[in-house]
Coordinates of C-alpha atoms in Angstrom, one line a residue:
X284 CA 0.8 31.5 33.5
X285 CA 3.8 33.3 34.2
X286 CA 7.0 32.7 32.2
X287 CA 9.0 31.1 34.9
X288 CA 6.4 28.6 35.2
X289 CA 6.0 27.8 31.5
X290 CA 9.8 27.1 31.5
X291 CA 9.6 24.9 34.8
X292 CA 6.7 23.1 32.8
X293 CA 8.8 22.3 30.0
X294 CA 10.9 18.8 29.4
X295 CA 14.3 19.3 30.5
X296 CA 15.9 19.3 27.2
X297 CA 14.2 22.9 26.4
X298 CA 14.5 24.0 30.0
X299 CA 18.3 24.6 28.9
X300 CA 18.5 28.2 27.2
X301 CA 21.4 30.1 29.0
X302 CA 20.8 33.5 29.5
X303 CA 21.4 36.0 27.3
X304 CA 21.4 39.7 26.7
X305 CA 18.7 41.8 24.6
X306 CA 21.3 43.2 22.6
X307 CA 22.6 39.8 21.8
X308 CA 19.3 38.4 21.2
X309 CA 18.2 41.2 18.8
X310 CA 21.4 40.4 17.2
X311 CA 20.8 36.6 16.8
X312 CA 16.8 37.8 15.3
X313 CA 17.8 40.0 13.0
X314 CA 20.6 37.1 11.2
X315 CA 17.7 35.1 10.8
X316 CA 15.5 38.3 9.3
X317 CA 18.5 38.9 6.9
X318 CA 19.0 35.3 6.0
X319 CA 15.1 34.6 4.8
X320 CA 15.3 38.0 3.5
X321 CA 18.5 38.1 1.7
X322 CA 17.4 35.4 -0.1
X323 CA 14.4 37.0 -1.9
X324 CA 17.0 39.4 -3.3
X325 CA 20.1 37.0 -4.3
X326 CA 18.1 34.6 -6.4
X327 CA 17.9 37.8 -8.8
X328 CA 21.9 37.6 -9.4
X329 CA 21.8 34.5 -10.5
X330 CA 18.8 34.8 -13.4
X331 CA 22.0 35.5 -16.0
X332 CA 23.1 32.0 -15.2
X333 CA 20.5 30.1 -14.7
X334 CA 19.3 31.6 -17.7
X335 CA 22.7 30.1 -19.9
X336 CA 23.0 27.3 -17.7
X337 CA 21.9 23.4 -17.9
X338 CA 18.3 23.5 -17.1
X339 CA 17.7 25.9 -19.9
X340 CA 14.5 27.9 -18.1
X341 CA 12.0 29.8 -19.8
X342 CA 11.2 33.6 -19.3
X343 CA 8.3 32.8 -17.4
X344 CA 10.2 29.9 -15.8
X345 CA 12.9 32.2 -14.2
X346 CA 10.0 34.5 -12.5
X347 CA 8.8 31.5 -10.7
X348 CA 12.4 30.4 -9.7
X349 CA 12.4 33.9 -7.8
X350 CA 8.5 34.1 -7.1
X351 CA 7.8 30.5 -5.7
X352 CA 9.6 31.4 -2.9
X353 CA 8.4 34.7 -2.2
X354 CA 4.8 33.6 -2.7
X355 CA 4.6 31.1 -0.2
X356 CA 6.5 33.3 2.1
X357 CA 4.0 36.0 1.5
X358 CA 1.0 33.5 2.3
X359 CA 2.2 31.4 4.7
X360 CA 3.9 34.3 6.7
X361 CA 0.7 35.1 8.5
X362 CA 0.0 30.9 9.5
X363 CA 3.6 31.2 10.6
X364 CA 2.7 33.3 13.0
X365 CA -0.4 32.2 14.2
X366 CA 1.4 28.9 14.6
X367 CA 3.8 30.8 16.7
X368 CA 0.9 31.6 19.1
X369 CA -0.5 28.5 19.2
X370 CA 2.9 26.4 19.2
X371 CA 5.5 28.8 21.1
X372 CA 7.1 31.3 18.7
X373 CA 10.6 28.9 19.5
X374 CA 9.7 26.0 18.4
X375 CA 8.1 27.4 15.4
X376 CA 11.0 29.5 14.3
X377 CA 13.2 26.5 14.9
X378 CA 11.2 24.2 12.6
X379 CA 11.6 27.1 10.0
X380 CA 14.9 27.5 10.1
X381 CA 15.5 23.8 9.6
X382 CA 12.5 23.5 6.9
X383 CA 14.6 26.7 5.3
X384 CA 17.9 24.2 5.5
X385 CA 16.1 21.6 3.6
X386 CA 14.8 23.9 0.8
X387 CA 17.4 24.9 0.3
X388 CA 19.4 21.9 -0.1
X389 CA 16.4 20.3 -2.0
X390 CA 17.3 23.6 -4.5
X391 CA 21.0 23.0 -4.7
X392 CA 20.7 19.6 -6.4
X393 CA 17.8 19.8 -8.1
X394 CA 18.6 18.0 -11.6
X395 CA 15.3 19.9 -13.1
X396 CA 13.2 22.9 -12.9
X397 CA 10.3 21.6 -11.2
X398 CA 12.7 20.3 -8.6
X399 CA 13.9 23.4 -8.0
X400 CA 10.8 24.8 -8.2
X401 CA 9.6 22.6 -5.1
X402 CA 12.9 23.3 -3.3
X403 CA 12.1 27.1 -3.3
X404 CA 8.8 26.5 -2.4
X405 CA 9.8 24.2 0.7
X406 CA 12.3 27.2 1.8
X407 CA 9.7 29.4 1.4
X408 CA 7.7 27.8 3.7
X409 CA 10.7 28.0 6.3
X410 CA 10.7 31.4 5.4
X411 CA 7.5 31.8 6.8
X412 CA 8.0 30.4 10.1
X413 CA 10.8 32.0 11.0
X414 CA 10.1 35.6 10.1
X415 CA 6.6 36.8 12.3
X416 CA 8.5 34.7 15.0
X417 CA 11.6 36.5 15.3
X418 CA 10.0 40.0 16.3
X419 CA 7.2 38.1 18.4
X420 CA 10.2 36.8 20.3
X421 CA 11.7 39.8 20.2
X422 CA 8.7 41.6 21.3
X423 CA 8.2 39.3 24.4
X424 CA 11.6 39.8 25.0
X425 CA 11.8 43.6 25.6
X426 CA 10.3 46.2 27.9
X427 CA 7.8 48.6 26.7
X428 CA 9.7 51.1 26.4
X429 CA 11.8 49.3 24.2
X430 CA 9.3 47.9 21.9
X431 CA 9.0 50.7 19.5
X432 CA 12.8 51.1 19.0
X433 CA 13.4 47.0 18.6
X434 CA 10.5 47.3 15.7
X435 CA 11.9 49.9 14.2
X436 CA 15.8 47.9 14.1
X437 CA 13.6 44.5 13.2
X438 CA 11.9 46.7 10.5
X439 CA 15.5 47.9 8.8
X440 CA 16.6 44.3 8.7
X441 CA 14.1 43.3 6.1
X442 CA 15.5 46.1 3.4
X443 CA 19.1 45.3 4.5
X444 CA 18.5 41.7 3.9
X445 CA 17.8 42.7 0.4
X446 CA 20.9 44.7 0.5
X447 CA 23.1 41.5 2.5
X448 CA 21.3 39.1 0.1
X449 CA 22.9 41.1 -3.7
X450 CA 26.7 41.4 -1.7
X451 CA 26.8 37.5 0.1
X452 CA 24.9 36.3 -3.0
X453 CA 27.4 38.0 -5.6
X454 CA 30.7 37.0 -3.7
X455 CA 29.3 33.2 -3.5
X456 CA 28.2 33.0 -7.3
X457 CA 31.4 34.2 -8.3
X458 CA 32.3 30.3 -7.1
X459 CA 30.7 29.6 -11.6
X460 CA 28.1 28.2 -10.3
X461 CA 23.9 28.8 -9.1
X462 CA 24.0 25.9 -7.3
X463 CA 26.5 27.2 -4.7
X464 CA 24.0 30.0 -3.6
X465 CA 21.6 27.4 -1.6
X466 CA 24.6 25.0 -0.4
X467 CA 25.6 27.8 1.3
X468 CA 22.5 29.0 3.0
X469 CA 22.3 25.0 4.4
X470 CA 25.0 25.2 7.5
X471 CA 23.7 29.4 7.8
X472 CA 20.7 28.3 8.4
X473 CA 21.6 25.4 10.8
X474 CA 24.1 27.6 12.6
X475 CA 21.0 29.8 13.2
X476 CA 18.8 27.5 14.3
X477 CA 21.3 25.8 17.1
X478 CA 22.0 29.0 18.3
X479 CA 18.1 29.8 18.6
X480 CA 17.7 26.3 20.4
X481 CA 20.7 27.6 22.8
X482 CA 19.5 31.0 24.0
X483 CA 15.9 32.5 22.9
X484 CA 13.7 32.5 25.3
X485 CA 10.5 30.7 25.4
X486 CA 6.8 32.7 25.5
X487 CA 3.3 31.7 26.8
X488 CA 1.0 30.0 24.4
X489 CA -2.3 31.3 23.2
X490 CA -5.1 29.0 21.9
X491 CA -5.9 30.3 18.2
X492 CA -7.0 27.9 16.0
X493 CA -5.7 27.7 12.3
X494 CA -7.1 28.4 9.7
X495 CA -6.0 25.5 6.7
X496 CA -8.9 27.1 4.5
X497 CA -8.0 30.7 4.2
X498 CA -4.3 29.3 3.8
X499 CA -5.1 27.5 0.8
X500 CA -7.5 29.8 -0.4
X501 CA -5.0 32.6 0.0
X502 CA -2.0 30.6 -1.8
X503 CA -4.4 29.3 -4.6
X504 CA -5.5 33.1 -5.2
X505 CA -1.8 34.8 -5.2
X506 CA -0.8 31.5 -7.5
X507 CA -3.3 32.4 -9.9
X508 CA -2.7 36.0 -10.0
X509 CA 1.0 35.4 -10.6
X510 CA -0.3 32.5 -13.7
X511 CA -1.8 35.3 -15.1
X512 CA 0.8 37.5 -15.0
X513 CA 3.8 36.0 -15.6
X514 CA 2.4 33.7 -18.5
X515 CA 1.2 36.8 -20.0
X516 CA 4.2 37.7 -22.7
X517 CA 4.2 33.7 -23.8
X518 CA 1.1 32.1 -23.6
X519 CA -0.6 35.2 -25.0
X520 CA -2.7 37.9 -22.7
X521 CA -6.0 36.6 -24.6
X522 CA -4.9 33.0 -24.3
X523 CA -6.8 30.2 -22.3
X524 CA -4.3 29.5 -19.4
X525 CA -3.7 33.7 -18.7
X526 CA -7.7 34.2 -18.8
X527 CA -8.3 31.7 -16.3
X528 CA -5.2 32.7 -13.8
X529 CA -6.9 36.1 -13.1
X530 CA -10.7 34.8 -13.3
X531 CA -9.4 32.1 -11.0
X532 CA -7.8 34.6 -8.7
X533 CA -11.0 36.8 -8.6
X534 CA -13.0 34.2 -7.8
X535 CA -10.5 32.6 -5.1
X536 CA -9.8 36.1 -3.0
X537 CA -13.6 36.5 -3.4
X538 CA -14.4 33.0 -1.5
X539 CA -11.2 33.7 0.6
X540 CA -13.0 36.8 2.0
X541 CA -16.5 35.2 2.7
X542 CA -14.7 32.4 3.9
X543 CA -12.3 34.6 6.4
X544 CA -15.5 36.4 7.3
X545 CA -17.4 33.1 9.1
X546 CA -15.0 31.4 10.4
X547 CA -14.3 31.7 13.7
X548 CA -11.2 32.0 14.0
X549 CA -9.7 33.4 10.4
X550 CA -6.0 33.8 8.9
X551 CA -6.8 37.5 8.7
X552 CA -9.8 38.9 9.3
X553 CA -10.8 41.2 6.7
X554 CA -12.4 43.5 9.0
X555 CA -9.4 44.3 10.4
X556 CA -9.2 46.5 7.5
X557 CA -11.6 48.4 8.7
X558 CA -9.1 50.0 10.4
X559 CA -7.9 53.0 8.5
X560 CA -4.1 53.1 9.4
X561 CA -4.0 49.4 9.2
X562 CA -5.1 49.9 5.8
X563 CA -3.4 52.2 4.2
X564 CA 0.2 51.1 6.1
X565 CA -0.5 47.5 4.7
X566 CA -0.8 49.2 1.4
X567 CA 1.6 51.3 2.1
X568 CA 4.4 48.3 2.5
X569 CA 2.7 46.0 -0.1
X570 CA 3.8 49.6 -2.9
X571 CA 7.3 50.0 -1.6
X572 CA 8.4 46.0 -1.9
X573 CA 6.8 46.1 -5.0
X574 CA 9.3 49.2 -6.0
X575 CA 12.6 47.8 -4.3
X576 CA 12.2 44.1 -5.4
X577 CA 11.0 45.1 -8.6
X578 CA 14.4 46.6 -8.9
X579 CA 16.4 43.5 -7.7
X580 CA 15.1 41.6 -10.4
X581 CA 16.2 43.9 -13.1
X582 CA 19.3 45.5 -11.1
X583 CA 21.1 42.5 -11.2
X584 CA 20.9 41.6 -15.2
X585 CA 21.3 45.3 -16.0
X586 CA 24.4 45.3 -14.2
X587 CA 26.1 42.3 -15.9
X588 CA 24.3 42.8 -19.4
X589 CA 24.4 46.5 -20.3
X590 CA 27.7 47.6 -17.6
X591 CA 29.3 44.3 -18.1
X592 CA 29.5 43.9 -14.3
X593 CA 31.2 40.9 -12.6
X594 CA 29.1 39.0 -10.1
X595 CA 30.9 40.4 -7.4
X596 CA 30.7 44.1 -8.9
X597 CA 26.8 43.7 -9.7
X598 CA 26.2 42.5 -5.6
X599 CA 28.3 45.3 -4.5
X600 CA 26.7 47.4 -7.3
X601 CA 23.6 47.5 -5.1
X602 CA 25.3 48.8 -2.2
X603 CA 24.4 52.7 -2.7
X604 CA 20.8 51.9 -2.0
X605 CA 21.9 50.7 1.3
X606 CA 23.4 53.7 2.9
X607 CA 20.2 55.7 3.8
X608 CA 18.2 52.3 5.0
X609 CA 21.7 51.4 7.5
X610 CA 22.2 55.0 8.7
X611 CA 18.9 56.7 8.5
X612 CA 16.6 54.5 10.0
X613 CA 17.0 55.0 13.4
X614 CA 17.0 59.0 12.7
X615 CA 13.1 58.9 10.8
X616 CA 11.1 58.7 14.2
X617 CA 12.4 62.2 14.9
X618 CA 11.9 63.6 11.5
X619 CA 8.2 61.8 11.7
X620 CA 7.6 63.9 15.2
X621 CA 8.4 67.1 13.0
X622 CA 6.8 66.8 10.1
X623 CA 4.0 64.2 10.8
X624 CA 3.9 61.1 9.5
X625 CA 2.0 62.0 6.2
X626 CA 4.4 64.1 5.3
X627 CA 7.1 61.4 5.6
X628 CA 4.8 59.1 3.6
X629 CA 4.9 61.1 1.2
X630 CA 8.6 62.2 0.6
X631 CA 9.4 58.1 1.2
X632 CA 7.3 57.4 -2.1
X633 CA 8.4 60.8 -3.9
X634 CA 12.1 59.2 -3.4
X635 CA 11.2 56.0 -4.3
X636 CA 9.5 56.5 -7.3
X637 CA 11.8 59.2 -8.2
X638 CA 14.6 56.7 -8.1
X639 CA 13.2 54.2 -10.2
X640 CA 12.2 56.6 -12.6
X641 CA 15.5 58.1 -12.7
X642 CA 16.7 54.9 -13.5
X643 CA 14.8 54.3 -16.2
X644 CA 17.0 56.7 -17.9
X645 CA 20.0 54.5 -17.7
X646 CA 21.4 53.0 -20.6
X647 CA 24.6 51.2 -21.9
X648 CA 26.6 54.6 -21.8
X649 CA 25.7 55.8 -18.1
X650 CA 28.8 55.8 -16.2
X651 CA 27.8 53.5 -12.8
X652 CA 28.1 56.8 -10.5
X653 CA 24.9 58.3 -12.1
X654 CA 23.5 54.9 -12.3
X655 CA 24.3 54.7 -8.4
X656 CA 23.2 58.0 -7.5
X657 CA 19.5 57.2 -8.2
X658 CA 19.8 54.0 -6.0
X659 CA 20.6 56.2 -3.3
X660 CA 17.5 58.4 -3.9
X661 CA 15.6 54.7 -3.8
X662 CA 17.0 54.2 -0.5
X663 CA 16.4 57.3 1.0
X664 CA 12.8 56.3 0.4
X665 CA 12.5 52.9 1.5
X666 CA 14.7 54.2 4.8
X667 CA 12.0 56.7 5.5
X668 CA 8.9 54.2 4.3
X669 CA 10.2 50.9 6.4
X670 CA 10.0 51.8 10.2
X671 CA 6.9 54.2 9.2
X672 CA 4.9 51.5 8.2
X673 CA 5.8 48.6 10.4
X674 CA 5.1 51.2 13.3
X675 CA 1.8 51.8 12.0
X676 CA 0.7 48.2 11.3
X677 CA 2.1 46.8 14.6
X678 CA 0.1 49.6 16.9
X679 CA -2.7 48.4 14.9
X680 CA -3.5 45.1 16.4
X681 CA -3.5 43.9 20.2
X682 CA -0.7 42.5 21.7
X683 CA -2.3 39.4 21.8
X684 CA -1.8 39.1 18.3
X685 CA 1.8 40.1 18.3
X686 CA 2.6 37.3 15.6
X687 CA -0.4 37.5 13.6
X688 CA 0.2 41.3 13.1
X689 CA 4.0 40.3 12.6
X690 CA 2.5 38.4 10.2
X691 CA 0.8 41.0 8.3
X692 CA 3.7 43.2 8.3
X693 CA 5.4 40.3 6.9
X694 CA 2.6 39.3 3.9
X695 CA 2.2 42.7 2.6
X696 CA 6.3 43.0 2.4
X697 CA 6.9 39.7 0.2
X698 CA 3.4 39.9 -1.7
X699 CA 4.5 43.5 -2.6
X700 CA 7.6 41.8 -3.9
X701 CA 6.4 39.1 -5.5
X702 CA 4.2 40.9 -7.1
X703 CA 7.2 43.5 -8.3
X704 CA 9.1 40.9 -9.6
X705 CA 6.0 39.4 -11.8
X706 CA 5.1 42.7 -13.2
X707 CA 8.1 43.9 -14.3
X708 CA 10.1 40.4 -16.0
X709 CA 6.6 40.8 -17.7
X710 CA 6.8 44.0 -19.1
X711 CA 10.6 43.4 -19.3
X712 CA 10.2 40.2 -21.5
X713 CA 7.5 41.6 -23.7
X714 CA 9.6 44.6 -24.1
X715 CA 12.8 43.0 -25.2
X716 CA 10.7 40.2 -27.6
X717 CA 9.4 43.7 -29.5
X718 CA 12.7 45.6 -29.5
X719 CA 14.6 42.4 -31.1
X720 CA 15.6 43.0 -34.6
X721 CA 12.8 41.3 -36.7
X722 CA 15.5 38.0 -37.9
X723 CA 16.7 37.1 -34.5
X724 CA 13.0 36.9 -33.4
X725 CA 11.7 34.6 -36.6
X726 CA 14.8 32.6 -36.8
X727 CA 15.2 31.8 -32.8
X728 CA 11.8 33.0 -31.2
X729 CA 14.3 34.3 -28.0
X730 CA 12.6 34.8 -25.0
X731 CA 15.4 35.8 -22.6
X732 CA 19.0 37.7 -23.3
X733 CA 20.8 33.9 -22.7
X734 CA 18.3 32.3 -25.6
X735 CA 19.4 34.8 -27.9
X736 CA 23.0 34.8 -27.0
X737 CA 23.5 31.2 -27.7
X738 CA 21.4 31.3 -31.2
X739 CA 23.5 34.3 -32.8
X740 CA 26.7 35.6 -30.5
X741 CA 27.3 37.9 -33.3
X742 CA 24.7 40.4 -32.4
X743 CA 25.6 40.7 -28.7
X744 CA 25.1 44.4 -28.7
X745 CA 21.6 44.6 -30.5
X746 CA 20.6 42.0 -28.1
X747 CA 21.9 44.1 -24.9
X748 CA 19.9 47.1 -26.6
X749 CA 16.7 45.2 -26.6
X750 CA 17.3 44.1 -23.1
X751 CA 17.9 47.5 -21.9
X752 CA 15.1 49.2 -23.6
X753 CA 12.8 46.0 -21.8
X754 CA 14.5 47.5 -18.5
X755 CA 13.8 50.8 -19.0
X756 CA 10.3 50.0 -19.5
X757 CA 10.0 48.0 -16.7
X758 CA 11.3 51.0 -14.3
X759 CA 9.2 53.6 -15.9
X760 CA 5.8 51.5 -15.3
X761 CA 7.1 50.6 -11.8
X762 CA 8.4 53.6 -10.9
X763 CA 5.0 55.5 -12.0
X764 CA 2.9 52.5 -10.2
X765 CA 4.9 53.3 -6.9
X766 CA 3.7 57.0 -7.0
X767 CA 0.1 56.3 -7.8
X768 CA -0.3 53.8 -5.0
X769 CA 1.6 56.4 -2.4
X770 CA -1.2 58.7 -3.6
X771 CA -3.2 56.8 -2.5
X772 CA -2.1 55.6 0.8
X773 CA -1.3 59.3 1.6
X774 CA -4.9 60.1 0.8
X775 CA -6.5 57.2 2.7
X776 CA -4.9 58.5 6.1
X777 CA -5.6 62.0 5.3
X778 CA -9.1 60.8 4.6
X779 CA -9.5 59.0 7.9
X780 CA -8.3 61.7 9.9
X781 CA -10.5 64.3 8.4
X782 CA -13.6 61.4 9.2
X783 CA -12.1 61.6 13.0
X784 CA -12.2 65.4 13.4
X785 CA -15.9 65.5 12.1

């Protein structure tokens, strides 16, 4: 059915989108890209306060304020899309951006932490609808010539929503207090989302199933994985409830995959990772989100802890990391025709792994342009990483499956970070428990810097110590996990070409 048609067919209430320009309608994409994305990373600015503030959050409970979001985006990303296809990519991305609204509102006056909790988990799901949607409008949108320059702009939003997220978030917690970062992604969001009503276009419809299984196969799984993680430093690594997260999540990815193998039409076939490039690109994106969020998490409390850092400073003290993702992006198709694309694999994870090790050498005495230099060694590598990657995953699939593989591009990006952010407020909190001085630990049993604040003020600065040697742990086992798994993603493709040739 040709497009023209498909709009005739429709009621005359969504027959009404004016016209509007490609450059205006990337534009209009990419806000919503930066809004669901910025959010991952501004949560992190606000762990300090939420921390000292009325709900009195755990350790563990602080990762799941910033990982129930992210893990339903991650797993829902890929349904999302696949709704898109099924639904129309418009009216799916709409009922995101509203679903994203009411999260997020939900969040803002949540008198508890398991209110909150559901709030970010309702905005995650939003999330999830609107990201695969806005390139597989996008994508229908453009010519083919364009395609491949429109997925490489789509494919710098998501690292400069991390970037937008640390500056808007910062300038709107400076307001005292948490609650002010979701009121103020309500009207964003519904500004968005009348806007999308007004001018995207509509697309054809395909009829793909979904998959309800796999989707709550897939969230169960990544639940338990995170369980097991993140309850690691308090409930014990040999305790009941951290033993059964990751036996649970073996068990569930294993019934996932036999699952997603007969039916007929899966959430993601695992056969598609068959498919050398997909493969290693998908792990590939999964490594560098789990660097760069991995470093949002702990950016934002270094910043205000060891530098004391206003909340405005510690957003804009993110903003070196930026530079190379805003102007080199559109420059790293050229250097990939030069040098291959191996080669750029592997400088993007020699920078970003580089960076976070160099930051692992950061301490209370290192003046913020040092600190700042190795955030812009970060970013060269995530610049040189990001349109790489999506590239390689998007060629992968059919067009057919524009939102599933938008999808995919999508899961691998948040899992990575979800995943980032678990590992390292682990590592961090067991870290900073062991480096307390022995009586602060026996006489208040602290598990964050705020918890051992308020039980003895006095000892600020053995407290910030602790904290920063938890940090510097945190980037050293990153950083070093970030370089093994580019290893190994560099290998893979070098592997499947040599299989090729022969």
């Amino acid at each position: 059915m040709a497009l023209n048609d498909l709009i005739r067919d429709q009621p005359p209430a969504l027959r009404s989108s004016a016209p509007v320009s490609q450059r205006s309608l990337l534009a209009l994409m990419c806000a919503c890209v930066v809004l669901v994305v910025g959010m991952v990373a501004a949560i992190n600015l606000a762990v300090p306060m939420l921390a000292a503030g009325a709900l009195h959050p755990s350790a563990s409970a602080l990762v799941w304020i910033v990982d129930t979001y992210v893990i339903f985006f991650a797993c829902l990303v890929i349904p999302g899309g696949a709704a898109g296809d099924r639904f129309g990519r418009k009216g799916v991305l709409l009922a995101g951006l509203m679903l994203f609204a009411a999260g997020a509102l939900l969040s803002a006056i949540a008198p508890n932490v398991a209110l909150l909790l559901l709030g970010r988990a309702v905005t995650g799901v939003g999330a999830a609808a609107v990201l695969p949607n806005t390139l597989a409008v996008l994508l229908h949108a453009v010519p083919a010539e364009r395609k491949g320059a429109t997925i490489a702009i789509w494919a710098s939003m998501t690292g400069i929503g991390g970037v937008v997220g640390n500056v808007g978030g910062g300038a709107v917690l400076s307001s005292g207090s948490w609650r002010w970062l979701f009121l103020a992604a309500v009207p964003i969001a519904l500004l968005l989302a009348a806007l999308v009503a007004g001018f995207a276009p509509w697309s054809a419809r395909h009829d793909r199933r979904l998959d309800w299984l796999g989707t709550l196969l897939l969230v169960a799984a990544s639940v338990a994985l995170l369980i097991g993680i993140v309850q690691g430093p308090e409930a014990g690594w040999g305790g009941a409830l951290v033993i059964t997260g990751f036996v649970g999540a073996a068990a569930l990815f294993a019934l996932w995959t036999v699952v997603e193998l007969k039916i007929e039409h899966p959430l993601l076939d695992p056969r598609l990772f068959r498919l050398p490039a997909l493969r290693s690109a998908c792990l590939g994106m999964t490594a560098v989100f789990f660097g760069m969020f991995a470093l949002f998490y702990v950016n934002a409390s270094f910043l205000q802890y060891a530098k004391g850092f206003g909340l405005l400073q510690t957003g804009l003290g993110i903003i070196p990391l930026t530079i190379p993702i805003i102007l080199g992006a559109r420059h790293v198709g050229r250097l990939t025709q030069r040098i291959g694309m191996n080669a750029t694999i592997a400088l993007a994870f020699l920078f970003v792994g580089g960076g976070l090790l160099g930051l692992s050498l950061s301490d209370t005495q290192t003046p913020y342009p040092a600190y700042a230099a190795w955030l812009l060694v970060t970013g060269i590598g995530v610049a040189l990483a990001l349109p790489t990657l999506s590239g390689a995953i998007a060629v992968s699939l059919p067009p057919a499956q524009a939102g599933v593989g938008a999808g995919l591009q999508a899961t691998t990006r948040e899992f990575g970070s979800a995943l980032g952010v678990a590992v390292i407020g682990t590592v961090l909190t067991g870290r900073f428990i062991a480096a307390l001085p022995p009586d602060i630990r026996a006489a208040h049993d602290p598990h964050t810097v705020a918890q051992a604040l308020a039980g003895t003020p006095d000892r600020a600065n053995d407290i910030v110590s602790a904290f920063v040697s938890g940090a510097d742990l945190g980037f050293r086992v990153i950083g070093v996990s970030v370089l093994i798994l580019g290893a190994l993603v560099v290998a893979e493709s070098l592997l499947s070409r040599k299989t090729k040739e022969n």
